[in-house]
Coordinates of C-alpha atoms in Angstrom, one line a residue:
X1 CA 38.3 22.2 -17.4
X2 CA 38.9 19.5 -20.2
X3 CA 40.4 20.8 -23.4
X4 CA 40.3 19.1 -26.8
X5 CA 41.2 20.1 -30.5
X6 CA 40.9 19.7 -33.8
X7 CA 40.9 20.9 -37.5
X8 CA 39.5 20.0 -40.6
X9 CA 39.6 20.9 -44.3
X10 CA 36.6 19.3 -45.7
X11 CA 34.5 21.8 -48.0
X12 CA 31.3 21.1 -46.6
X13 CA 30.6 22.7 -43.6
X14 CA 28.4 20.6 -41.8
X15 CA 31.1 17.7 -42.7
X16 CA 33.9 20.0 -41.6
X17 CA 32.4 20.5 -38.0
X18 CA 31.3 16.8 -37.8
X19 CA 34.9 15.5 -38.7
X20 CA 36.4 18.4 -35.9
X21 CA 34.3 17.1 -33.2
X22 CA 35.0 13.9 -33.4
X23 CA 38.3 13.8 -34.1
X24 CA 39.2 16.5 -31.0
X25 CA 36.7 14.6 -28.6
X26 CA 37.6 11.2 -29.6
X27 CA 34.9 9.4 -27.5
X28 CA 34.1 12.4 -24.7
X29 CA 30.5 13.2 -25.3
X30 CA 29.7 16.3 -27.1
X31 CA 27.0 16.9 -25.0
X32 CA 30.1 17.8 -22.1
X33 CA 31.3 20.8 -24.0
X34 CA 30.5 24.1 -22.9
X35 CA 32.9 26.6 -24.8
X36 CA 34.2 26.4 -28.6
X37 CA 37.2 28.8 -29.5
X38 CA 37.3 28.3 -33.5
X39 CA 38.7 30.1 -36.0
X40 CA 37.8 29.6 -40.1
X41 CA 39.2 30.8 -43.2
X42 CA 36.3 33.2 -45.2
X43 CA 35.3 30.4 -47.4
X44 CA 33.1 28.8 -44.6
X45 CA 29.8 30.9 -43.9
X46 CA 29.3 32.2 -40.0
X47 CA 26.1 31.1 -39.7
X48 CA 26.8 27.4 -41.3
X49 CA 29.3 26.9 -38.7
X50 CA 27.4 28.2 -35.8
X51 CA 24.3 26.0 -36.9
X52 CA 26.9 23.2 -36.8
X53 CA 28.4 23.5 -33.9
X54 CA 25.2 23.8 -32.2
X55 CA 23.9 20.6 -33.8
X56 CA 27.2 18.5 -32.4
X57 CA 27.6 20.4 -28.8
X58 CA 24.2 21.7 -28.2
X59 CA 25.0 22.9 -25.0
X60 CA 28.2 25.1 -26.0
X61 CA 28.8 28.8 -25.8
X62 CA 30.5 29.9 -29.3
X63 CA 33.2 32.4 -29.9
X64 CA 34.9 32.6 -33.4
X65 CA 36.4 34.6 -35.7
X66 CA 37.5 34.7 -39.9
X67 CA 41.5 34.7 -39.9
X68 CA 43.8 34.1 -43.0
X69 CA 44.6 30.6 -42.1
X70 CA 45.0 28.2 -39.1
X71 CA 47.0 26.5 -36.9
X72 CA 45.6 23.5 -35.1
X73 CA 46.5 20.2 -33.4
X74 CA 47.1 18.3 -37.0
X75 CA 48.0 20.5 -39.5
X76 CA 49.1 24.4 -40.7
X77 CA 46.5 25.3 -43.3
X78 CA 45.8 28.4 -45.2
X79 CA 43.0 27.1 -47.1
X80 CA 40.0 28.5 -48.0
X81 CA 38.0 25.9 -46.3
X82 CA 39.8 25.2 -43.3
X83 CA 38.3 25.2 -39.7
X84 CA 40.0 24.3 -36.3
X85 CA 38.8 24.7 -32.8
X86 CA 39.3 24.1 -29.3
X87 CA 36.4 22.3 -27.6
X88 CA 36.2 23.0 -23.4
X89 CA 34.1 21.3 -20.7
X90 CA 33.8 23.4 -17.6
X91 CA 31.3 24.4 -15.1
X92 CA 29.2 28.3 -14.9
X93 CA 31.4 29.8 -12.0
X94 CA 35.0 28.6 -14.5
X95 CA 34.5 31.1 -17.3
X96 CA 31.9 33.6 -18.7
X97 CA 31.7 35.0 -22.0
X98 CA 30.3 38.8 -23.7
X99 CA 30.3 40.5 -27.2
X100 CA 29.6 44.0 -28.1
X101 CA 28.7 45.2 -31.6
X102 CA 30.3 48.3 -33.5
X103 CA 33.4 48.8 -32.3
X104 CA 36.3 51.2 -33.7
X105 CA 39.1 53.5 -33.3
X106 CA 37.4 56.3 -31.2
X107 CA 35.2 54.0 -29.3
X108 CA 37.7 51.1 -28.5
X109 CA 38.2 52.2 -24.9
X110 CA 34.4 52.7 -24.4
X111 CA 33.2 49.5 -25.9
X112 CA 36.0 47.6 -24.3
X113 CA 35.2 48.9 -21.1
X114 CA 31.5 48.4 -21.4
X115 CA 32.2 44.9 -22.7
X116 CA 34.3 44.2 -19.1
X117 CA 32.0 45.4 -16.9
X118 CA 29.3 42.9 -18.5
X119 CA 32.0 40.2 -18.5
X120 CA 33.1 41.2 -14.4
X121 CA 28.8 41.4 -13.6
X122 CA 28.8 37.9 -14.4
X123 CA 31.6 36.8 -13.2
X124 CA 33.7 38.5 -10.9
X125 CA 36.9 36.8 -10.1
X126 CA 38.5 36.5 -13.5
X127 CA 42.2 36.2 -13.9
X128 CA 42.3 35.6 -17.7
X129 CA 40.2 37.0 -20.4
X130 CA 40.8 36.3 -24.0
X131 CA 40.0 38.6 -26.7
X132 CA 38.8 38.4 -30.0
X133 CA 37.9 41.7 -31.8
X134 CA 37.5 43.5 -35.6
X135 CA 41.0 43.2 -37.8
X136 CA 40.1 46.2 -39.1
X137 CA 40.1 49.9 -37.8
X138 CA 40.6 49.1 -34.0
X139 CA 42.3 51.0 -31.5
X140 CA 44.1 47.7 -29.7
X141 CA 45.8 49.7 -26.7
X142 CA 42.5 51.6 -25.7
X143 CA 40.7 48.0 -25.6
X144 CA 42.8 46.8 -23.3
X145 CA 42.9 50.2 -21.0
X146 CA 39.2 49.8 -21.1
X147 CA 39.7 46.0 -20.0
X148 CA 42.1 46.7 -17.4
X149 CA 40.3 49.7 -16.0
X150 CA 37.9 46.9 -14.6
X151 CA 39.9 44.0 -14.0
X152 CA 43.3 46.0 -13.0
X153 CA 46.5 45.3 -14.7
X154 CA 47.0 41.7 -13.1
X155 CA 44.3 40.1 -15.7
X156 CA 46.1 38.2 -18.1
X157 CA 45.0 39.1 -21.7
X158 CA 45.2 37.3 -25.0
X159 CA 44.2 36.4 -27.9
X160 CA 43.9 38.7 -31.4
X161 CA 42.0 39.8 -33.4
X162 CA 39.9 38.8 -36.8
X163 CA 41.1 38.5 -40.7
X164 CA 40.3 37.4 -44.1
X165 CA 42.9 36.7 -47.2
X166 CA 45.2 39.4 -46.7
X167 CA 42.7 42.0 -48.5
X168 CA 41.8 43.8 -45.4
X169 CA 38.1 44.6 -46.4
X170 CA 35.7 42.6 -44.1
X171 CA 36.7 40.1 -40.9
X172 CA 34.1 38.6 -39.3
X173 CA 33.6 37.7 -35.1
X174 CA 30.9 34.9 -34.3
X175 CA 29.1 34.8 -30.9
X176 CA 26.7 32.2 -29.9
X177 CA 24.1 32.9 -32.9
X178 CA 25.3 36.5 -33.9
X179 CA 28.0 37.3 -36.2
X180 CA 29.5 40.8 -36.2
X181 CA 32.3 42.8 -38.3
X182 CA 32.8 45.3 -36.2
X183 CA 32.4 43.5 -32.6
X184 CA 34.6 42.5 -29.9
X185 CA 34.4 39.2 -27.8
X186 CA 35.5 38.7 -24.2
X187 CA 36.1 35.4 -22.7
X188 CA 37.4 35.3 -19.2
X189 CA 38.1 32.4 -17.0
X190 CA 38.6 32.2 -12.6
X191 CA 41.2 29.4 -13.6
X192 CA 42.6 29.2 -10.2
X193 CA 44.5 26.3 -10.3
X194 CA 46.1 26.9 -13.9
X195 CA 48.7 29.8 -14.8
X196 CA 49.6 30.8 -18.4
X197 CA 53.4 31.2 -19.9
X198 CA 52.8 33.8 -22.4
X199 CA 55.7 35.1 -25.2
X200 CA 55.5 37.1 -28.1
X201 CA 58.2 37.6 -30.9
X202 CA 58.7 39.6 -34.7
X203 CA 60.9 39.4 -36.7
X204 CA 61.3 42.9 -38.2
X205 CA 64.2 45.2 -37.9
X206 CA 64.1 49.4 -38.5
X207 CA 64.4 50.3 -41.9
X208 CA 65.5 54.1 -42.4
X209 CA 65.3 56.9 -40.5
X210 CA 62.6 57.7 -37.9
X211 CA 59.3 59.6 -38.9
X212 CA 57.3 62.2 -36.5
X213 CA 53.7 61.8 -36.1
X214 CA 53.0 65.6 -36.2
X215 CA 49.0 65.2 -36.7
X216 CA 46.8 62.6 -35.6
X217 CA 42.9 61.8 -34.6
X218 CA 42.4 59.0 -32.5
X219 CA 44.2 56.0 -34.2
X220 CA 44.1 57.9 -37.6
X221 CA 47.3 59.1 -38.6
X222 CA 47.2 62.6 -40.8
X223 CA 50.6 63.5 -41.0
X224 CA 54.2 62.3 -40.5
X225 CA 57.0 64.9 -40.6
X226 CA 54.0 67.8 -41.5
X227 CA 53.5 65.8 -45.0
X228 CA 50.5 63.2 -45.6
X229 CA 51.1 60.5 -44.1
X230 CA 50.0 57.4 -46.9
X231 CA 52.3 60.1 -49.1
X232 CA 55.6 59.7 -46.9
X233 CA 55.1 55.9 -46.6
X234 CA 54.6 55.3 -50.4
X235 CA 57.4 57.5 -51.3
X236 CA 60.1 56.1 -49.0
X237 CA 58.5 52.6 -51.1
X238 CA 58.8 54.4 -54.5
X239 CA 55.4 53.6 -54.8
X240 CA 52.1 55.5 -56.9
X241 CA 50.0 56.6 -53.7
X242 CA 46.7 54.3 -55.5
X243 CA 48.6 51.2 -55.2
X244 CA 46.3 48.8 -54.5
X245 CA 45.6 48.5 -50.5
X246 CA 46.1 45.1 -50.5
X247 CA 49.9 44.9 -51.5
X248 CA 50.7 47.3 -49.2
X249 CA 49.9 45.3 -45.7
X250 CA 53.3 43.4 -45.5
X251 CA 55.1 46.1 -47.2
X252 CA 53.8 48.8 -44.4
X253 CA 54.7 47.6 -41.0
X254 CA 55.5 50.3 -38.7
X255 CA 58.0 50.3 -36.0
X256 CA 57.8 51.9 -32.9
X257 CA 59.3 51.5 -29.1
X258 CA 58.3 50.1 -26.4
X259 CA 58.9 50.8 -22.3
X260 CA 62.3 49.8 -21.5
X261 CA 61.0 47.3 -18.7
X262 CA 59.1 45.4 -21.3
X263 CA 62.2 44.9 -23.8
X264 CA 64.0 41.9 -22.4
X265 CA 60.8 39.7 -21.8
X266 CA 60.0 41.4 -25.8
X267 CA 63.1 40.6 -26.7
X268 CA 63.4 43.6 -28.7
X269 CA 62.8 47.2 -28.1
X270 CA 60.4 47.9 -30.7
X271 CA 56.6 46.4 -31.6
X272 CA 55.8 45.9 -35.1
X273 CA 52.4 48.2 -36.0
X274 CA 50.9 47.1 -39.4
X275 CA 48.3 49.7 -41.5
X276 CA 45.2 47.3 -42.4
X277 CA 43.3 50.4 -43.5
X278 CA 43.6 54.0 -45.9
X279 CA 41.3 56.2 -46.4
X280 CA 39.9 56.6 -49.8
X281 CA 42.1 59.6 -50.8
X282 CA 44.9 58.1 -49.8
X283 CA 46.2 60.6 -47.4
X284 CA 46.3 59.6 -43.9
X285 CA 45.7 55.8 -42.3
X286 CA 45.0 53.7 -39.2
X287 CA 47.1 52.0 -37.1
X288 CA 45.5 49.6 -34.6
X289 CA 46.5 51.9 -31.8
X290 CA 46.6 55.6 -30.4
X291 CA 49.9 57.3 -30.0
X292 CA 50.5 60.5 -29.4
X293 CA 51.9 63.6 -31.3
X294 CA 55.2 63.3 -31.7
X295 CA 55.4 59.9 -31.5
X296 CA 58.5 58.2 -33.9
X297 CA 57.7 55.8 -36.3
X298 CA 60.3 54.0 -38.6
X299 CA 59.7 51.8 -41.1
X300 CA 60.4 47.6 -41.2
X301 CA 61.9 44.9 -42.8
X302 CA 61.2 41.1 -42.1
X303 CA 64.9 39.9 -41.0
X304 CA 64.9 35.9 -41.6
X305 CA 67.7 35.2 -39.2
X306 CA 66.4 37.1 -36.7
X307 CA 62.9 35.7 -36.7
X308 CA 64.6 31.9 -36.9
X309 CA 66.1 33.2 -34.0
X310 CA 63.7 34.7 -32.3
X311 CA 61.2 31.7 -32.2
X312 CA 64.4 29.5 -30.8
X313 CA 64.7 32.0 -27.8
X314 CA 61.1 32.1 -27.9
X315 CA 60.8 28.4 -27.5
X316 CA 63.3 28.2 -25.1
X317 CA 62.0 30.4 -23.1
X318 CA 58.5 28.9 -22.9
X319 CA 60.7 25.3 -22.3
X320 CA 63.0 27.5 -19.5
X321 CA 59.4 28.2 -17.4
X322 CA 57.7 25.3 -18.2
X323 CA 59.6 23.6 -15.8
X324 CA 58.7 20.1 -17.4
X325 CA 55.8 20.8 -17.4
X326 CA 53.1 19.6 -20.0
X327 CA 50.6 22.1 -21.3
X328 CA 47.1 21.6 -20.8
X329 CA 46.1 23.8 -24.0
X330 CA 48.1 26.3 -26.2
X331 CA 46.2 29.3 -27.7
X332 CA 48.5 30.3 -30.9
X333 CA 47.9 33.4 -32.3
X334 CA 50.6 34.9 -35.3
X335 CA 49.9 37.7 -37.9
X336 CA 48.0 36.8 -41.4
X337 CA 51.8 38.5 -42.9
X338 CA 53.9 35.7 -41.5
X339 CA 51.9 32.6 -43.5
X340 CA 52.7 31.6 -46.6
X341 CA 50.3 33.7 -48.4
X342 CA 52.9 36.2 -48.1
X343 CA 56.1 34.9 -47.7
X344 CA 56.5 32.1 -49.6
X345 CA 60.0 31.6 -48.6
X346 CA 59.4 30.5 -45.1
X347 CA 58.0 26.9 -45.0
X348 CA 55.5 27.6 -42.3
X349 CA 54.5 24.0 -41.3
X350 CA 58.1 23.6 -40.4
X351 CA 58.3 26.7 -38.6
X352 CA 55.1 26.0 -36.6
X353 CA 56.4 22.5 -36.0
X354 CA 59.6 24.0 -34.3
X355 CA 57.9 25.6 -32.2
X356 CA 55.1 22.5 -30.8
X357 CA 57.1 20.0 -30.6
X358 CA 59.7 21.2 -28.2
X359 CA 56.3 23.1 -26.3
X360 CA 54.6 19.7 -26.5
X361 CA 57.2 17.1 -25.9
X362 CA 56.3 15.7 -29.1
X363 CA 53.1 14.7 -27.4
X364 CA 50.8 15.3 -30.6
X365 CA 47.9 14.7 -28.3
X366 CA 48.4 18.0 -26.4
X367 CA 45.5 20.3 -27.5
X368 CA 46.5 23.5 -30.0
X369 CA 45.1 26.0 -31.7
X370 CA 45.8 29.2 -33.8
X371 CA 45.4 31.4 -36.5
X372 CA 46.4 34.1 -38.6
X373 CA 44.9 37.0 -37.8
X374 CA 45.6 41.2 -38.2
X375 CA 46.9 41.1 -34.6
X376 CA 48.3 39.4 -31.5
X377 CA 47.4 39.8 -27.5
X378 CA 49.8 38.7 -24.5
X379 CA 51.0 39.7 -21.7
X380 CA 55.1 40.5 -21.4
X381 CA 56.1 40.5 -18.5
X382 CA 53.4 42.1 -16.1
X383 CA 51.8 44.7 -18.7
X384 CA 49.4 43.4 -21.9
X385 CA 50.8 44.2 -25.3
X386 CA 49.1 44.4 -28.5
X387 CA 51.1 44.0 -31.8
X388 CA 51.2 42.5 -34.8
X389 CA 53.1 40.1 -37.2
X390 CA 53.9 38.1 -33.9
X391 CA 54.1 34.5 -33.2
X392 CA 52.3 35.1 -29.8
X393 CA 52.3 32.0 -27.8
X394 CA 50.2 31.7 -24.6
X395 CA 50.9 27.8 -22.7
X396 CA 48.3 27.0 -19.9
X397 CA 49.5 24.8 -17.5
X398 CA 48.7 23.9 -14.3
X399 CA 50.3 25.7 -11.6
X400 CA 53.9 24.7 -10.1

């Protein structure tokens, strides 16, 4: 496979897509593109972008999703208009791709599984599948349990899953014609000659002392510590439990450990689990995984040094098993709470550019794209992780 990307800000859609295309492709024929990744701020309309993609790459499969902002080959951008994509030749027995429709919390496994059996009937000797799925009310670990229970553990997963502005109301997944806002997307490639350096890193720290899950349904948290759960959050936060949703996503970012085997390639030994959704009364919430009774929870806080930090280990890691290597694509995918919609302090173009350059040997040719999204895929060292408000980076590159 070729890969080739590009971004644009242009308000117009149908000028957007024209300026991406040809500005990724730079001569190749459009008519040689098989798969478009993209990913689009809210401001664009699904069905204006899928119309346009089709009219430049007729022959393409499409899978997309809404995030918070972007991160492509030329620029950062958390516009409202803002578009990037990564455009891939390839040939019917390289990749194959499925969607499903209404997928949540209780159903994740089932609809994940069902999804992979499509993906594996079509195309049986996969060895990477990236996901894209709802940002909202999704039970992450059971999707890929249902992936894995088809594919085995050895698949490689990435990807993450869909946002908007940081409102956490509707996120929106494109495939081929249909949109969906509850629906998840599987992509999966044979690749047999490529392998993929995959890292993931937060930069949150525990804040207080640990919380017991004492009641929970599914991915729907009831009670910590035999109280109501949105109660015990917003009072450790000295907050009124109606605060508006919204404000709470980066304040609410839940801490909880992972398997000791996964902490050095993690580089820490918790994941970061943020709430993107309440329920009306305000008593209980979602987390975008299902953890058993008993499970403890502590509350974070976003550590500066330690996420500078981080993405230098990160980087060097990557650099460390890259073996001077160059990439052949890089599929970026970091939480919607680590743009500058939320923290204003970090200059995000030059934290991005920390990270690509090194990765890319200042080659600004190399293709690259990412978004901000409610949530991050890759694999640590042999097991896939979900989590969010992660710089996940996943690095194909052709094999040593």
């Amino acid at each position: 496979m070729e890969f080739f990307s590009g971004s644009s800000e242009a308000i117009n859609t149908e000028a957007a897509v024209k300026e991406l295309v040809e500005t990724a492709l730079n001569g190749t024929s459009p008519n040689d593109i098989k798969l478009i990744f993209f990913h689009t701020a809210v401001g664009h309309k699904g069905q204006a972008i899928i119309a346009a993609f089709k009219k430049m790459c007729p022959h393409a499969e499409l899978v997309g999703c809404t995030a918070s902002g972007v991160i492509g080959r030329e620029r950062v951008s958390e516009k409202l208009r803002v578009i990037a994509a990564m455009l891939m030749t390839g040939e019917k027995d390289e990749f194959a791709t499925v969607a499903k429709d209404q997928i949540f919390g209780p159903n994740s496994h089932d609809v994940a599984l069902a999804a992979a059996q499509e993906l594996k009937n079509k195309l049986p000797n996969i060895k990477f599948i990236s996901v894209i799925a709802s940002g909202v009310n999704l039970d992450a670990d059971k999707v890929i349990e249902g992936i894995e229970s088809v594919f085995g553990k050895d698949v490689d997963i990435f990807g993450g899953t869909s946002g908007d502005q940081m409102q956490a109301k509707h996120t929106f997944q494109f495939h081929n014609e249909t949109e969906m806002e509850h629906g998840i997307i599987l992509a999966g490639f044979t690749w047999p000659n490529y392998e993929m350096i995959m890292l993931s890193h937060h930069g949150n720290k525990i804040m207080g002392d640990a919380m017991t899950i004492t009641k929970i349904d599914h991915n729907r948290i009831w009670e910590l510590d035999n109280k109501p759960a949105w109660h015990v959050l917003m009072d450790r936060l000295s907050l009124d439990y109606m605060t508006d949703f919204a404000k709470t996503i980066p304040l609410t970012a839940l801490l909880v450990e992972i398997p000791e085997n996964l902490r050095t390639d993690y580089h820490n030994q918790v994941r970061v689990l943020t709430i993107f959704m309440a329920d009306e009364k305000r008593e209980s919430f979602y987390l975008p995984t299902n953890l058993p009774k008993g499970t403890k929870l502590w509350m974070s806080m976003r550590d500066e040094d330690f996420m500078f930090e981080g993405r230098d280990w990160q980087v060097n890691k990557i650099l460390e098993k890259l073996h001077g290597r160059k990439p052949l694509a890089v599929f970026h995918t970091d939480c919607a709470a680590r743009g500058k919609k939320t923290f204003d302090v970090i200059e995000k173009d030059h934290f991005v550019a920390s990270m690509k350059n090194p990765i890319t040997q200042d080659d600004k040719s190399i293709p690259w794209l990412g978004m901000y999204g409610f949530g991050e895929f890759a694999k640590i060292g042999d097991s896939n992780l979900f989590s969010t408000q992660t710089s996940s980076l996943c690095v194909l590159v052709n094999k040593d």
